[in-house]
Short mmCIF file of C-alpha atoms in Angstrom, two decimals:
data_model
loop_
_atom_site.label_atom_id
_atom_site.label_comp_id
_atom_site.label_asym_id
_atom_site.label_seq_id
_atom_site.Cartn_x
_atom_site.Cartn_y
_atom_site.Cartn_z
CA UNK A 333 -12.82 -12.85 -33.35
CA UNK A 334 -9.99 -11.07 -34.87
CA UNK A 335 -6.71 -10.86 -32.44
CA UNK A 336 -4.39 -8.06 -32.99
CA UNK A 337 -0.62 -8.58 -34.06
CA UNK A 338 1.49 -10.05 -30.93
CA UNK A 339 4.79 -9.28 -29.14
CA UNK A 340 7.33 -11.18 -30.87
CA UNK A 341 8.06 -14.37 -29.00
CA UNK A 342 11.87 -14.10 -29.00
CA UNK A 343 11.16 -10.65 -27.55
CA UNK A 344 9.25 -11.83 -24.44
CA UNK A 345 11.68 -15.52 -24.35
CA UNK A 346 14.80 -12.94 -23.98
CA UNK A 347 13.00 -10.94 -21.74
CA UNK A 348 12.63 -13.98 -19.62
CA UNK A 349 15.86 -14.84 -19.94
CA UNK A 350 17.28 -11.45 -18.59
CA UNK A 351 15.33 -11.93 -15.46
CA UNK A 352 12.78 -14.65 -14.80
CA UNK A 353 11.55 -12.84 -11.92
CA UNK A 354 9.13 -10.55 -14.58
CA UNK A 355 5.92 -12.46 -16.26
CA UNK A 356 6.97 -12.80 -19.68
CA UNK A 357 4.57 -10.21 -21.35
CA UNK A 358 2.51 -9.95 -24.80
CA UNK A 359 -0.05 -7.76 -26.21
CA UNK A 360 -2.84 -8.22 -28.06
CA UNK A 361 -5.80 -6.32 -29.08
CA UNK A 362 -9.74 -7.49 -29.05
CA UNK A 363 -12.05 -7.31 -31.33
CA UNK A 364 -12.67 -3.76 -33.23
CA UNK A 365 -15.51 -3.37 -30.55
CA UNK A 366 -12.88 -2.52 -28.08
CA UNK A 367 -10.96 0.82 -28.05
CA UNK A 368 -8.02 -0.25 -26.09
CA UNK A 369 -5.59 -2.93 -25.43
CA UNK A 370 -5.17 -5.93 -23.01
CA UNK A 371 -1.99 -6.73 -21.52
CA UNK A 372 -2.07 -10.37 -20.74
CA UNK A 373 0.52 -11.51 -18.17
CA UNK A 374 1.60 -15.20 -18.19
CA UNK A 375 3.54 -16.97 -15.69
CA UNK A 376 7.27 -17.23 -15.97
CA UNK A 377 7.46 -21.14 -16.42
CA UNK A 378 4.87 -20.75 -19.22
CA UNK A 379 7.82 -21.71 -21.83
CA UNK A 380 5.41 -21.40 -25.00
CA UNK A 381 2.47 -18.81 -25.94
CA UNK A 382 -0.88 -19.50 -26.92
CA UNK A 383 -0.78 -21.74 -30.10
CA UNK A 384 -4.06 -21.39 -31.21
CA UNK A 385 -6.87 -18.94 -31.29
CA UNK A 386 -8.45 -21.11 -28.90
CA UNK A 387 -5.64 -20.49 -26.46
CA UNK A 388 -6.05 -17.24 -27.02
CA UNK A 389 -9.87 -16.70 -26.68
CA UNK A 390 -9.60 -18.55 -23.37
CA UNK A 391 -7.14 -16.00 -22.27
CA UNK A 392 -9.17 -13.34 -23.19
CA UNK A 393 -11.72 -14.60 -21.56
CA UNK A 394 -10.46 -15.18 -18.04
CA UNK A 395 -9.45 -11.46 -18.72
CA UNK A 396 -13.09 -10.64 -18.98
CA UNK A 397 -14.21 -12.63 -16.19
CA UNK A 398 -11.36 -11.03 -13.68
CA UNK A 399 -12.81 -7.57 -14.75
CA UNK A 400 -16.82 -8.48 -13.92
CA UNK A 401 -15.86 -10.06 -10.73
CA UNK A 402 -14.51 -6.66 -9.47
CA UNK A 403 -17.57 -4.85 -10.59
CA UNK A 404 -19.56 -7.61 -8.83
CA UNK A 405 -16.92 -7.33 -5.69
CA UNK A 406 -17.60 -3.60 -5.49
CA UNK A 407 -21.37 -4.27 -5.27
CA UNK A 408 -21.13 -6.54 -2.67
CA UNK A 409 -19.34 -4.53 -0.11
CA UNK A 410 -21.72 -1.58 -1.01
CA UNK A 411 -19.29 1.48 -0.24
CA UNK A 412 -21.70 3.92 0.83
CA UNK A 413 -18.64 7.38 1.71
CA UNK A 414 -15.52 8.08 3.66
CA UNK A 415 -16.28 7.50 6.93
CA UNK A 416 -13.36 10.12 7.87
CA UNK A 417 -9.45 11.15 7.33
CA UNK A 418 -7.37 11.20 9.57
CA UNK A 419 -4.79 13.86 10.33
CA UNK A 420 -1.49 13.97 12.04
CA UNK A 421 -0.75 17.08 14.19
CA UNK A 422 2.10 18.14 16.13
CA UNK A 423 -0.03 20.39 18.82
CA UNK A 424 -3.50 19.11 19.44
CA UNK A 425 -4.67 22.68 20.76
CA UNK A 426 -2.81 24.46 17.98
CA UNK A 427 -5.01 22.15 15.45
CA UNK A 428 -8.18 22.56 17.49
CA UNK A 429 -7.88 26.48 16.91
CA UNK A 430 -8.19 26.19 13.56
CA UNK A 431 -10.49 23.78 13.06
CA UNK A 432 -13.00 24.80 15.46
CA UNK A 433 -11.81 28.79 15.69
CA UNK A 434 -11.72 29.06 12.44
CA UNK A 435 -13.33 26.46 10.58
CA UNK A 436 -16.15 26.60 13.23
CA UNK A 437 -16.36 22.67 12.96
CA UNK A 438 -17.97 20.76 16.11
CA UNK A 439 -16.80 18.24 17.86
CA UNK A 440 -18.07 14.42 17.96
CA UNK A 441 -18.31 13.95 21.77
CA UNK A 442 -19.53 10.36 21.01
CA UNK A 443 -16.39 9.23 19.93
CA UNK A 444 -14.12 9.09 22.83
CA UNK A 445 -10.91 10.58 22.77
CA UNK A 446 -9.32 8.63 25.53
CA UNK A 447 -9.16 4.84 24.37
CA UNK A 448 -6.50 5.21 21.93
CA UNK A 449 -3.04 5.78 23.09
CA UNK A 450 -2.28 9.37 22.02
CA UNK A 451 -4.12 12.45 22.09
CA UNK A 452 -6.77 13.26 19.08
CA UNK A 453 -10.18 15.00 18.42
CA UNK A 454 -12.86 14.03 16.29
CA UNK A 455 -14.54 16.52 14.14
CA UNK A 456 -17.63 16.48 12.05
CA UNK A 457 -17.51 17.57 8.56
CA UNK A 458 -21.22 16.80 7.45
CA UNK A 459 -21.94 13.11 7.94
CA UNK A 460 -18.57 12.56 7.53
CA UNK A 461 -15.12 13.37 10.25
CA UNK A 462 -11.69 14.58 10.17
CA UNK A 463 -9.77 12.90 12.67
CA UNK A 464 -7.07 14.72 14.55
CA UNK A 465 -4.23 12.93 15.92
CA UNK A 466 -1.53 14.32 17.63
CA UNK A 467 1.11 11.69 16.37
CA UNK A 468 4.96 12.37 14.57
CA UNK A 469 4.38 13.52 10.78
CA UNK A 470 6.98 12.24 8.67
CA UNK A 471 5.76 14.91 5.98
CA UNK A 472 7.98 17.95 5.61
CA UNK A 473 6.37 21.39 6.47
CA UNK A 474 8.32 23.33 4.00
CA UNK A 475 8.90 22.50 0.45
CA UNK A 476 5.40 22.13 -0.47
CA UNK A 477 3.89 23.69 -3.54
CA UNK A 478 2.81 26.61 -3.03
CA UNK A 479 -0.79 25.83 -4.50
CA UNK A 480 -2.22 23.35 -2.59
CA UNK A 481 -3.99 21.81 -5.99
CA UNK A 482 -0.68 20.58 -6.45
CA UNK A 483 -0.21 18.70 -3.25
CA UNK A 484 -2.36 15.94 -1.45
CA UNK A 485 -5.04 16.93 -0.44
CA UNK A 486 -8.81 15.56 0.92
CA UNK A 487 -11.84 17.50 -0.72
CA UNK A 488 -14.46 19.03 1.27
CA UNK A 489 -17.87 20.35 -0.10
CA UNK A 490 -19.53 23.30 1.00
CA UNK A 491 -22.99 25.34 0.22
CA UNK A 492 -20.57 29.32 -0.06
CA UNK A 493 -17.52 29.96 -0.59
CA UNK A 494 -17.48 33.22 0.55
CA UNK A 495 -17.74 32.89 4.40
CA UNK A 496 -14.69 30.28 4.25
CA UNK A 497 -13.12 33.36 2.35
CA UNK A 498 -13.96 36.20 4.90
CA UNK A 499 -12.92 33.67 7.65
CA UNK A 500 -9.54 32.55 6.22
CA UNK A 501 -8.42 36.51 5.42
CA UNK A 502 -9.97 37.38 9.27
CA UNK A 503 -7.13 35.18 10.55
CA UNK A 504 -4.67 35.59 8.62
CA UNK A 505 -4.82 32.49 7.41
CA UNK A 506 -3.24 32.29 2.80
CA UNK A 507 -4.96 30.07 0.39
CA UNK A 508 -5.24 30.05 -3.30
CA UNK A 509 -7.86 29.42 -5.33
CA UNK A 510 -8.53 26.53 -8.02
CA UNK A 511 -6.76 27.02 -10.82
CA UNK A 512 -9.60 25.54 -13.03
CA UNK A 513 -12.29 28.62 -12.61
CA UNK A 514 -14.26 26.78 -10.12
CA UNK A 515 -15.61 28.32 -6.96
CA UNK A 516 -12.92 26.25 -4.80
CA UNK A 517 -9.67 27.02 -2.87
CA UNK A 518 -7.19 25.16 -1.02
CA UNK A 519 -5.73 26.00 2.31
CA UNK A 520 -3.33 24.28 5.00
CA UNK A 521 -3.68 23.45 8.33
CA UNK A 522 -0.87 24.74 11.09
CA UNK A 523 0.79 21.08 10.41
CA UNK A 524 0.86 22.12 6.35
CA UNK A 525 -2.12 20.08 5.97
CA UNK A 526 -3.50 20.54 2.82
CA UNK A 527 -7.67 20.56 2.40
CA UNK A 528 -9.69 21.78 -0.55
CA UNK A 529 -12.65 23.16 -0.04
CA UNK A 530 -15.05 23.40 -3.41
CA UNK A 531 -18.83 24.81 -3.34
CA UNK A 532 -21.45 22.64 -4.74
CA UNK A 533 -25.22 23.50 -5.52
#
């Protein structure tokens, strides 16, 4: 196996040197099967690289085997969706006219909105919910971009556009489209909540 050109040693030593708190650092580069690099991080009392290709190959290795163990960790806990997002509102009522006056969502009456210890609503959005909770936002209102692509934002698909279009403009409510030609816009909620909502076949 061919192994790329490394980090100088004195380079990482002095690094070490400067502050020991850092994992002295050095590069190398796999085999010409491999289109990118690894960064290997060894411990700070490691005093010495690898001094063989051995060494080296080992390293690689438990590299490799970090990597397949969080493919195989993924697969294990099976994620399956987003079960739902939560939102933080100043005026639960406020909220609940645009989600449900608006938006026309329905409400989850199976999830109880008395055994936490502030006010909320729970809102189905397919299989999936937006949870409202009327809580303190620590997020500015003003300031934001004014395209919400450029914000953060939760994604939520839809069959047509155009209704969430017609019912946006009937209450007066601005949004912008996606920038990237797709049939998609993004709008905010009265707490500057910002959603995207994108059509899908």
């Amino acid at each position: 196996m061919a192994i790329g050109p490394r980090m100088p040693w004195e380079q990482v030593h002095q690094r070490n040197c400067i502050d020991s708190s850092l994992p002295a650092l050095w590069l190398h580069q796999g085999d010409q099967n491999r289109s990118h690099r690894r960064h290997q991080l060894m411990p700070p009392n490691v005093s010495m690289p690898p001094s063989s290709e051995a060494e080296t190959k080992i390293l690689e290795e438990m590299a490799e085997d970090s990597e397949t163990t969080s493919l195989s960790v993924a697969d294990e806990i099976g994620f399956t969706g987003v079960h739902h997002v939560a939102v933080l509102c100043e005026n639960l009522e406020r909220s609940l006219d645009f989600y449900i006056g608006v938006l026309g969502l329905q409400v989850n009456h199976d999830r109880p909105a008395d055994k936490l210890p502030y006010r909320g609503s729970w809102l189905w959005v397919g299989e999936g919910m937006i949870h409202l909770m009327e809580l303190p936002n620590p997020d500015p209102k003003t300031g934001r971009p004014e395209h919400g692509g450029r914000d953060r934002h939760a994604c939520i698909s839809i069959s047509d556009i155009t209704p969430l279009q017609e019912a946006l403009d009937k209450a007066g409510i601005p949004y912008t489209m996606s920038k990237s030609g797709r049939p998609a816009l993004f709008t905010r909620d009265p707490d500057a909540n910002t959603w995207e909502f994108v059509q899908l076949p």
